[in-house]
Structure formats: C-alpha cells, structure tokens
C-alpha cells in the first residue's frame, strides 16, 4: 500500500510496467535504439520500410525480404470503397486525427479475420495498417479540399507515395528522402502515452484495430503527438524572430507551454531533434525561406535560457520542435502533422501490440489493472444511505 501511494499523480513516471525488446530510450544519455540499433545509424542508412521489418519481424531485412515487404505494402495501400464513401460524408472541418481514428474500426469491419488472435494474423494486420493509414490521411486531406483522392503509386516508396497521394505531384528527391527520415525517426519510442494505450487495449485481448484506434486517440493530445501542430501554430503566432523574447516571457509568466520543448524522459536532449534540425535548415534554404527554421533556432535558445533562469531546469527541443518547420517546408499543412506522426508510429504501435499479446516467456501477457486511491466522500463514518429518486 505504501509503495502504491508513492506513485499517485506521477503519471507513472519511473514505474516499469513491462519488459520490451522493441526499443530503448536512454533519457540521461539522450539515446534512442530500435532493437539494438542506434537511431543515428538507422536514420542515416535505412528507409521506413526497413524499420517496419525491424520492428515487426525483429531483424533488419535482407534484399529479398525487403522486396517482398515492399510488394505486400504496395498491394495493401488501397482502402475499401465503403471507407472512401464514408469519408466523403464527413464535414470538411472535422479534425484529421478524429477522421483517422474513426477509420480504423471501419477497416476492422472490412477484415473478416480481424479478431483472430495469432501472431501471423497480427503481423498481417500490422502491415495492412502501415500501408493504409497513409492512404487514409492523404485521401481525407484531398476530400476535405473537394478534390478526388489520388490512387497510390506502387512504384514509389512509402514516404514518396504519401506525399504524392497528398499533393497529386511527385516530390523532389530531397523532400521525399527527408520525409522518409522523418518516418524512420517517429516510428517507435518505447512506452510513450499512445504506445502504452495500444498495449493496454491489447492486454484485454482486443484485436489490433481496437488497440490502434486507442493509440490514435492518445496521440492526438497536445502534450503528445499533437504538439507538432501546436509548434507551427505557435511559430505563426509569434511570426518574427524579434517577437520571441516577449513571447517566451509571456508564456513563463502565464504558466503556458512552449510547444516542442521539454520531454518526459529525455533530460539532456532528444536525439531526433538533432537529426531534424539540419533537414529543416536545408529545406528552408532550398525553398528560399529560412524564416521558420531561424525562428525555431532562436526560440530554442531563448526558451532554454529563460527556463534555466526561472525554473532552474534545462529544457531541450523534442521531436516535434524542428519537425514542424520541416513539414511546413514540405508543403504539409499544420493540422496534418499529427496524422503524419501516426503514419510512422503505426509500426511501433503494432510491434508493441504483437509483443503484448505474443511476447513469449519473458514478456508474459497480463491484463493491465492499476489501483486507484478513493478520495471521494462518505456520509460520515459509514457509507451514504441510498436516496430514492422521489426524495432527492
Ligand atoms: N513549456 C512550459 N513548461 C514546461 C515545458 C514547456 N515546454 N516543459 C516542461 N515544463 C514544465 C513542466 O510543466 C514542469 O513544471 P512544474 O514543475 O511546475 O510541474 C517542469 O517544467 C518540469 O518538467 P519536466 O519534469 O522536465 O517534464 P514533464 O514530464 O513534466 O513534461 C512534457 C513533459 C509534457 C512533454 C512537457 O515538457 C511539455 O508540456 N512540453 C510541451 C508539449 C510538447 O512539446 N509535447 C511533446 C512531447 S514529445 C512527444 O510526445 C512526441
């Protein structure tokens, strides 16, 4: 009982709830590894499809395995006609994350084997979701703008194909490769809020679609994946390097949030931000508009300094900070940034669902069921006497 009390209202920080072989976040050293490989090597030398293989099948693919996975992903990209028709009934201003979340049970409804709980079936659904979530996000963006969805192009890789389905045009090589790196960087991050949501749902032996729908809801919040959209809104609101001092001061005085700064686990810096920043710089230069990158650099510097002075803590950019300006340079609208996060993180979520349900001897599946501390009222020393409706 004493131990349980210690973790109340800590958001489970520091509490280890399961073992995992999928990834490790070393918050003190600022390191991230996927199945043993450092993120710096993976982002430099692999593409998103290789990461999908690594996460779902526990090894980097050889050429034959990668070709086979590419073919299966390409074959899975089209979404059911009934889902497309349903998307067309939705209001244009519906939040893209709500649309994405709502689409997942519809995919389940179109899958006659959705509820079969075997590892092979879970891997099949995982690949199908990896392929289809990108199509749904791109299709919704076009539908809300009264344009016809663009059919996937099997000749393109996952990153280039998403940009193509969103814009209807093939991207420059630089843009497509940078987007691919973003997908690699966002694919997995141990027991963050959305992944824990997925695992918690999976622990009830619900199917993969149910777990992923839960994870998407969790990712949408502004303290988690929703932060990337908020970073861009913040940059647009500040709108110039000269206004940053006043903005930081105002946020600290009013108890607001500097979006994209700080992290629940990384306390010496998020390695992903260090990889994203130079890409934002480069695309800013290539598009002839470094304003958003320049503002981000200054905001990082001033935010860090102000936090140290006021709160005595070091604060660093997280993955959402530089991805905002980078996605903006890629032509992705701000309210699609969080769906783009989901397009990548689906690989991590589904790997965790598989581990939660079929983890083997050292990761025994268990139903999550934390306790709570009742601090509500009693009517005196005993429980309240029930009051019938007519006497209330
Ligand atoms: N702006 C304002 N205050 C902040 C920020 C920030 N960006 N970051 C941390 N703080 C505050 C915390 O609220 C806390 O204040 P308190 O002591 O008064 O409670 C204090 O600084 C210390 O915070 P930490 O313990 O270092 O971090 P914590 O785990 O509380 O918060 C979080 C982590 C939620 C991510 C926080 O940094 C934050 O709100 N950042 C802005 C939102 C954001 O960028 N989210 C994306 C995270 S990455 C991801 O989910 C993909």
Coordinates of C-alpha atoms and ligand atoms in Angstrom, one line a residue:
X1 CA 0.0 0.0 0.0
X2 CA 2.8 2.4 0.9
X3 CA 4.5 1.8 -2.5
X4 CA 1.2 2.3 -4.4
X5 CA 0.8 5.7 -2.7
X6 CA 4.2 6.9 -3.8
X7 CA 3.3 6.8 -7.5
X8 CA -0.1 8.6 -7.3
X9 CA -0.2 11.6 -9.6
X10 CA 3.2 11.0 -11.2
X11 CA 1.7 9.8 -14.5
X12 CA 3.6 6.5 -13.8
X13 CA 6.9 8.2 -14.4
X14 CA 9.7 5.9 -13.2
X15 CA 7.4 3.0 -12.9
X16 CA 8.3 0.0 -15.0
X17 CA 5.2 -1.8 -16.2
X18 CA 6.6 -4.4 -18.7
X19 CA 9.7 -5.6 -20.4
X20 CA 10.2 -5.0 -24.1
X21 CA 12.7 -5.9 -26.8
X22 CA 11.5 -3.3 -29.2
X23 CA 13.3 -0.1 -28.3
X24 CA 15.1 1.7 -25.5
X25 CA 15.1 5.4 -24.7
X26 CA 18.0 6.4 -22.5
X27 CA 16.8 9.8 -21.2
X28 CA 20.0 10.7 -19.4
X29 CA 22.4 9.9 -22.3
X30 CA 20.0 11.2 -24.9
X31 CA 20.0 7.9 -26.8
X32 CA 17.3 6.0 -28.7
X33 CA 17.7 2.5 -30.1
X34 CA 15.3 0.3 -32.1
X35 CA 16.0 -3.4 -31.4
X36 CA 19.6 -2.7 -30.6
X37 CA 20.4 -0.2 -33.4
X38 CA 21.1 3.5 -32.6
X39 CA 18.7 5.9 -34.2
X40 CA 21.6 7.9 -35.8
X41 CA 22.7 4.9 -37.9
X42 CA 19.1 3.9 -38.7
X43 CA 18.1 7.4 -39.9
X44 CA 21.2 7.7 -41.9
X45 CA 21.3 4.3 -43.6
X46 CA 17.8 2.8 -43.7
X47 CA 14.4 3.7 -45.0
X48 CA 11.0 3.4 -43.3
X49 CA 10.2 0.0 -44.9
X50 CA 13.3 -1.5 -43.4
X51 CA 12.3 -0.1 -40.0
X52 CA 8.8 -1.7 -40.4
X53 CA 10.6 -5.0 -40.9
X54 CA 12.9 -4.5 -38.0
X55 CA 10.1 -3.6 -35.6
X56 CA 7.5 -6.2 -36.8
X57 CA 9.9 -9.1 -37.6
X58 CA 12.8 -8.4 -35.2
X59 CA 15.5 -8.1 -37.8
X60 CA 16.7 -5.7 -40.5
X61 CA 15.5 -7.3 -43.8
X62 CA 17.9 -8.7 -46.4
X63 CA 17.2 -7.6 -50.0
X64 CA 14.8 -10.4 -50.7
X65 CA 12.8 -9.8 -47.5
X66 CA 12.7 -6.0 -48.2
X67 CA 11.4 -6.5 -51.8
X68 CA 8.7 -8.9 -50.6
X69 CA 7.7 -6.4 -47.9
X70 CA 7.6 -3.6 -50.4
X71 CA 5.3 -5.7 -52.6
X72 CA 3.0 -6.5 -49.8
X73 CA 2.8 -2.9 -48.7
X74 CA 2.1 -1.7 -52.2
X75 CA -0.7 -4.4 -52.6
X76 CA -2.3 -3.2 -49.3
X77 CA -2.3 0.5 -49.9
X78 CA -5.8 0.9 -51.4
X79 CA -8.6 1.4 -48.9
X80 CA -12.1 -0.1 -49.1
X81 CA -14.6 1.8 -51.3
X82 CA -17.0 1.9 -48.3
X83 CA -14.4 3.7 -46.2
X84 CA -13.8 6.2 -49.0
X85 CA -17.5 6.8 -49.3
X86 CA -17.8 7.3 -45.6
X87 CA -15.0 9.8 -45.6
X88 CA -16.9 11.8 -48.2
X89 CA -19.9 12.2 -45.8
X90 CA -17.8 13.9 -43.1
X91 CA -17.7 17.7 -42.5
X92 CA -14.7 19.4 -44.1
X93 CA -13.6 20.9 -40.8
X94 CA -13.5 17.5 -39.0
X95 CA -10.2 17.1 -37.2
X96 CA -7.9 14.8 -39.3
X97 CA -6.9 12.8 -36.2
X98 CA -10.6 12.2 -35.5
X99 CA -11.1 11.0 -39.0
X100 CA -8.1 8.8 -38.8
X101 CA -9.2 7.2 -35.5
X102 CA -12.8 6.7 -36.8
X103 CA -11.4 5.0 -39.9
X104 CA -9.7 2.2 -38.1
X105 CA -12.8 0.3 -36.8
X106 CA -14.1 0.6 -40.4
X107 CA -11.0 -1.2 -41.6
X108 CA -11.8 -3.9 -39.0
X109 CA -15.3 -4.2 -40.3
X110 CA -13.9 -4.9 -43.8
X111 CA -11.5 -7.6 -42.5
X112 CA -13.2 -11.0 -41.9
X113 CA -10.2 -12.2 -39.8
X114 CA -9.9 -9.1 -37.6
X115 CA -10.5 -10.9 -34.4
X116 CA -8.2 -14.0 -35.0
X117 CA -5.5 -13.7 -32.3
X118 CA -2.4 -15.3 -33.8
X119 CA 0.9 -13.7 -34.3
X120 CA 0.8 -14.3 -38.1
X121 CA -2.6 -12.6 -38.3
X122 CA -1.4 -9.7 -36.1
X123 CA 1.6 -9.2 -38.5
X124 CA -0.7 -9.3 -41.5
X125 CA -3.0 -6.7 -40.0
X126 CA 0.1 -4.6 -38.9
X127 CA 1.4 -4.5 -42.5
X128 CA -2.1 -3.6 -43.8
X129 CA -2.4 -0.8 -41.3
X130 CA 1.1 0.5 -42.1
X131 CA 0.1 0.6 -45.7
X132 CA -3.4 2.0 -45.3
X133 CA -3.1 4.7 -42.6
X134 CA -1.0 6.8 -45.0
X135 CA -3.7 6.4 -47.7
X136 CA -6.5 7.4 -45.3
X137 CA -4.7 10.6 -44.2
X138 CA -3.9 11.7 -47.7
X139 CA -7.4 10.8 -49.0
X140 CA -9.0 12.8 -46.2
X141 CA -6.9 15.9 -46.9
X142 CA -8.0 15.8 -50.6
X143 CA -11.6 15.1 -49.8
X144 CA -11.9 18.0 -47.3
X145 CA -10.5 20.2 -50.0
X146 CA -13.1 19.0 -52.5
X147 CA -10.5 17.1 -54.6
X148 CA -10.6 13.5 -55.7
X149 CA -8.2 11.2 -53.7
X150 CA -5.1 10.1 -55.6
X151 CA -4.6 6.4 -56.0
X152 CA -1.3 5.0 -54.5
X153 CA 1.6 4.6 -57.0
X154 CA 3.2 1.1 -56.4
X155 CA 6.5 2.4 -58.0
X156 CA 7.0 4.8 -55.1
X157 CA 8.3 4.0 -51.6
X158 CA 6.1 4.7 -48.6
X159 CA 7.4 8.2 -47.9
X160 CA 7.3 9.4 -51.6
X161 CA 3.9 7.8 -52.1
X162 CA 2.3 9.6 -49.2
X163 CA 3.5 13.0 -50.4
X164 CA 2.3 12.0 -53.9
X165 CA -1.2 11.0 -52.7
X166 CA -1.5 14.2 -50.6
X167 CA -0.4 16.6 -53.4
X168 CA -1.0 14.7 -56.6
X169 CA 2.6 15.5 -57.6
X170 CA 5.8 13.7 -57.4
X171 CA 8.2 15.3 -54.8
X172 CA 11.7 16.4 -55.3
X173 CA 14.2 13.7 -54.2
X174 CA 15.4 15.7 -51.3
X175 CA 11.9 16.2 -49.9
X176 CA 11.0 12.6 -50.3
X177 CA 14.2 11.4 -48.6
X178 CA 13.9 13.8 -45.7
X179 CA 10.3 12.7 -45.2
X180 CA 11.5 9.1 -45.2
X181 CA 14.0 10.0 -42.5
X182 CA 11.1 11.6 -40.5
X183 CA 9.2 8.4 -40.8
X184 CA 12.2 6.5 -39.5
X185 CA 12.6 8.9 -36.6
X186 CA 9.0 8.8 -35.5
X187 CA 8.4 5.0 -35.9
X188 CA 9.0 3.9 -32.3
X189 CA 9.6 5.3 -28.8
X190 CA 9.0 2.7 -26.1
X191 CA 6.2 3.3 -23.6
X192 CA 5.1 6.8 -24.6
X193 CA 1.4 7.6 -23.9
X194 CA 0.0 6.3 -27.2
X195 CA 2.0 3.1 -27.2
X196 CA 1.0 2.4 -23.7
X197 CA -2.6 3.0 -24.7
X198 CA -2.2 0.4 -27.5
X199 CA -0.6 -2.1 -25.2
X200 CA -3.3 -1.5 -22.5
X201 CA -6.1 -2.2 -25.0
X202 CA -4.2 -5.2 -26.4
X203 CA -3.8 -6.6 -22.9
X204 CA -7.5 -7.2 -22.8
X205 CA -7.0 -9.5 -25.9
X206 CA -8.9 -7.0 -28.1
X207 CA -7.8 -7.1 -31.7
X208 CA -5.1 -5.0 -33.4
X209 CA -7.5 -2.5 -34.9
X210 CA -9.0 -1.7 -31.4
X211 CA -5.6 -1.2 -29.9
X212 CA -4.5 1.1 -32.8
X213 CA -7.7 3.2 -32.6
X214 CA -7.0 3.8 -28.9
X215 CA -3.4 4.8 -29.6
X216 CA -4.5 7.3 -32.3
X217 CA -6.8 9.0 -29.7
X218 CA -3.9 9.2 -27.3
X219 CA -1.5 10.6 -29.9
X220 CA -3.9 13.4 -30.8
X221 CA -3.4 15.3 -27.5
X222 CA -1.3 18.4 -27.4
X223 CA 1.1 17.1 -24.8
X224 CA 1.9 14.2 -27.0
X225 CA 1.8 14.0 -30.8
X226 CA -0.5 17.0 -31.1
X227 CA 2.5 19.1 -30.1
X228 CA 3.9 19.3 -33.7
X229 CA 0.8 21.1 -35.0
X230 CA 0.9 23.4 -32.0
X231 CA 4.6 24.2 -32.6
X232 CA 3.7 25.5 -36.1
X233 CA 0.7 27.5 -34.8
X234 CA 3.0 29.0 -32.1
X235 CA 5.6 29.9 -34.8
X236 CA 2.9 31.6 -36.9
X237 CA 1.5 33.4 -33.9
X238 CA 5.0 34.8 -33.0
X239 CA 5.8 35.4 -36.6
X240 CA 9.2 37.0 -36.3
X241 CA 12.5 36.5 -34.5
X242 CA 12.2 39.9 -32.9
X243 CA 8.9 38.9 -31.1
X244 CA 10.4 35.8 -29.5
X245 CA 11.7 37.4 -26.3
X246 CA 8.3 38.8 -25.4
X247 CA 6.5 35.5 -26.2
X248 CA 8.8 33.4 -24.0
X249 CA 8.4 35.9 -21.2
X250 CA 4.6 35.9 -21.6
X251 CA 4.5 32.1 -21.6
X252 CA 6.6 31.8 -18.4
X253 CA 4.6 34.5 -16.6
X254 CA 1.2 33.0 -17.5
X255 CA 2.1 29.3 -16.9
X256 CA 1.6 28.4 -20.6
X257 CA 3.6 25.9 -22.6
X258 CA 6.4 26.4 -25.1
X259 CA 5.4 23.8 -27.5
X260 CA 8.0 21.3 -28.7
X261 CA 10.3 21.9 -25.8
X262 CA 10.8 19.5 -22.9
X263 CA 10.3 15.8 -22.7
X264 CA 9.1 13.4 -20.0
X265 CA 12.1 11.1 -20.5
X266 CA 14.9 12.9 -22.3
X267 CA 16.6 15.2 -19.9
X268 CA 19.8 16.0 -21.8
X269 CA 18.3 16.3 -25.3
X270 CA 16.2 14.4 -27.8
X271 CA 18.5 12.8 -30.4
X272 CA 15.7 13.0 -33.0
X273 CA 15.6 16.8 -32.8
X274 CA 19.4 16.9 -33.6
X275 CA 18.7 15.0 -36.8
X276 CA 15.6 17.0 -37.8
X277 CA 17.1 20.5 -37.3
X278 CA 19.7 20.3 -40.2
X279 CA 17.0 18.9 -42.5
X280 CA 14.7 21.9 -41.7
X281 CA 17.6 24.2 -42.4
X282 CA 18.4 22.6 -45.7
X283 CA 14.8 22.6 -46.9
X284 CA 14.4 26.2 -45.7
X285 CA 17.3 27.2 -47.9
X286 CA 16.1 25.2 -50.9
X287 CA 12.7 26.8 -50.7
X288 CA 14.2 30.2 -50.2
X289 CA 12.5 30.8 -46.9
X290 CA 14.5 30.1 -43.7
X291 CA 12.2 32.2 -41.5
X292 CA 10.6 29.3 -39.7
X293 CA 13.9 27.5 -39.2
X294 CA 15.6 30.7 -38.0
X295 CA 12.7 31.3 -35.6
X296 CA 12.9 27.8 -34.2
X297 CA 16.7 28.2 -33.5
X298 CA 16.1 31.4 -31.7
X299 CA 13.1 30.1 -29.7
X300 CA 15.2 27.0 -28.7
X301 CA 18.0 29.3 -27.4
X302 CA 15.8 31.9 -25.7
X303 CA 13.4 29.2 -24.2
X304 CA 16.3 27.3 -22.8
X305 CA 17.9 30.3 -21.2
X306 CA 14.6 31.6 -19.7
X307 CA 13.7 28.2 -18.3
X308 CA 17.1 27.9 -16.7
X309 CA 16.8 31.3 -15.1
X310 CA 13.2 31.0 -14.0
X311 CA 12.8 27.3 -13.1
X312 CA 16.4 26.2 -12.8
X313 CA 15.9 23.3 -15.3
X314 CA 17.4 22.5 -18.6
X315 CA 14.9 22.2 -21.4
X316 CA 15.6 20.9 -24.9
X317 CA 13.7 20.6 -28.2
X318 CA 11.8 17.3 -28.6
X319 CA 10.9 15.5 -31.8
X320 CA 8.0 17.9 -32.5
X321 CA 10.0 21.1 -32.5
X322 CA 12.0 21.0 -35.7
X323 CA 9.6 18.6 -37.5
X324 CA 7.1 21.4 -37.5
X325 CA 9.1 23.8 -39.7
X326 CA 10.4 20.8 -41.7
X327 CA 6.9 19.6 -42.6
X328 CA 5.9 23.1 -43.3
X329 CA 8.7 23.4 -45.9
X330 CA 7.5 20.1 -47.4
X331 CA 4.1 21.6 -48.0
X332 CA 2.3 19.6 -45.4
X333 CA -0.5 21.6 -43.7
X334 CA -0.1 22.0 -39.9
X335 CA -3.2 20.0 -39.0
X336 CA -1.8 17.0 -40.8
X337 CA 1.4 17.0 -38.8
X338 CA -0.1 14.7 -36.1
X339 CA -1.6 12.3 -38.6
X340 CA 1.8 12.2 -40.3
X341 CA 3.2 11.2 -36.9
X342 CA 0.6 8.3 -36.8
X343 CA 1.6 7.3 -40.3
X344 CA 5.0 6.5 -39.0
X345 CA 4.3 5.4 -35.4
X346 CA 1.9 2.7 -36.6
X347 CA 4.9 0.5 -37.0
X348 CA 5.8 0.9 -33.3
X349 CA 2.3 0.5 -32.0
X350 CA 1.6 -2.7 -33.9
X351 CA 5.0 -4.1 -32.9
X352 CA 4.0 -3.4 -29.3
X353 CA 0.6 -5.0 -29.7
X354 CA 2.3 -8.1 -31.0
X355 CA 4.8 -8.2 -28.1
X356 CA 2.0 -7.6 -25.6
X357 CA -0.1 -10.4 -26.9
X358 CA 2.5 -12.9 -28.1
X359 CA 5.6 -11.7 -26.3
X360 CA 6.8 -15.1 -25.2
X361 CA 8.1 -16.4 -21.9
X362 CA 9.9 -13.3 -20.7
X363 CA 7.1 -10.9 -21.6
X364 CA 4.1 -12.7 -20.2
X365 CA 0.8 -11.2 -21.4
X366 CA -1.0 -9.7 -18.5
X367 CA -4.2 -7.6 -18.2
X368 CA -3.3 -4.1 -17.0
X369 CA -5.4 -3.2 -14.0
X370 CA -3.9 -0.4 -11.8
X371 CA -5.4 0.6 -8.5
X372 CA -6.8 4.0 -7.6
X373 CA -7.0 5.8 -4.3
X374 CA -10.6 6.7 -3.5
X375 CA -10.6 10.2 -2.1
X376 CA -14.4 10.8 -2.6
X377 CA -16.9 11.4 0.2
X378 CA -18.6 9.1 2.7
X379 CA -21.6 10.4 4.6
X380 CA -19.9 10.3 7.9
X381 CA -18.2 7.2 9.3
X382 CA -20.4 4.9 7.2
X383 CA -21.4 4.8 3.5
X384 CA -24.3 7.1 2.4
X385 CA -27.8 5.8 2.7
X386 CA -29.3 5.4 -0.7
X387 CA -31.8 8.1 -1.6
X388 CA -34.6 7.1 -3.9
X389 CA -35.3 9.4 -6.9
X390 CA -38.5 10.9 -5.4
X391 CA -36.6 12.0 -2.3
X392 CA -33.6 13.7 -4.0
Ligands
LIG1 N1 6.6 24.7 -21.5 C1 6.3 25.1 -20.3 N2 6.6 24.4 -19.2 C2 7.2 23.3 -19.3 C3 7.6 22.8 -20.6 C4 7.3 23.6 -21.7 N3 7.6 23.2 -23.0 N4 8.3 21.6 -20.5 C5 8.3 21.4 -19.2 N5 7.7 22.4 -18.5 C6 7.5 22.4 -17.0 C7 6.6 21.3 -16.6 O1 5.2 21.6 -16.6 C8 7.1 21.2 -15.1 O2 6.5 22.2 -14.4 P1 6.1 22.0 -12.8 O3 7.4 21.6 -12.2 O4 5.5 23.3 -12.5 O5 5.1 20.9 -12.8 C9 8.6 21.5 -15.2 O6 8.7 22.3 -16.4 C10 9.5 20.3 -15.3 O7 9.0 19.4 -16.4 P2 9.7 18.0 -16.6 O8 9.6 17.2 -15.4 O9 11.0 18.2 -17.2 O10 8.8 17.4 -17.8 P3 7.3 16.8 -17.7 O11 7.4 15.3 -17.7 O12 6.5 17.4 -16.6 O13 6.6 17.4 -19.0 C11 6.1 17.5 -21.3 C12 7.0 16.8 -20.3 C13 4.6 17.2 -21.0 C14 6.5 16.9 -22.7 C15 6.4 19.0 -21.2 O14 7.8 19.2 -21.5 C16 5.6 19.8 -22.2 O15 4.4 20.1 -21.9 N6 6.2 20.2 -23.4 C17 5.4 20.9 -24.3 C18 4.5 20.0 -25.1 C19 5.3 19.1 -26.0 O16 6.2 19.6 -26.7 N7 4.9 17.8 -26.1 C20 5.6 16.8 -27.0 C21 6.4 15.9 -26.2 S1 7.2 14.7 -27.3 C22 6.0 13.7 -27.8 O17 5.1 13.4 -27.1 C23 6.1 13.1 -29.1

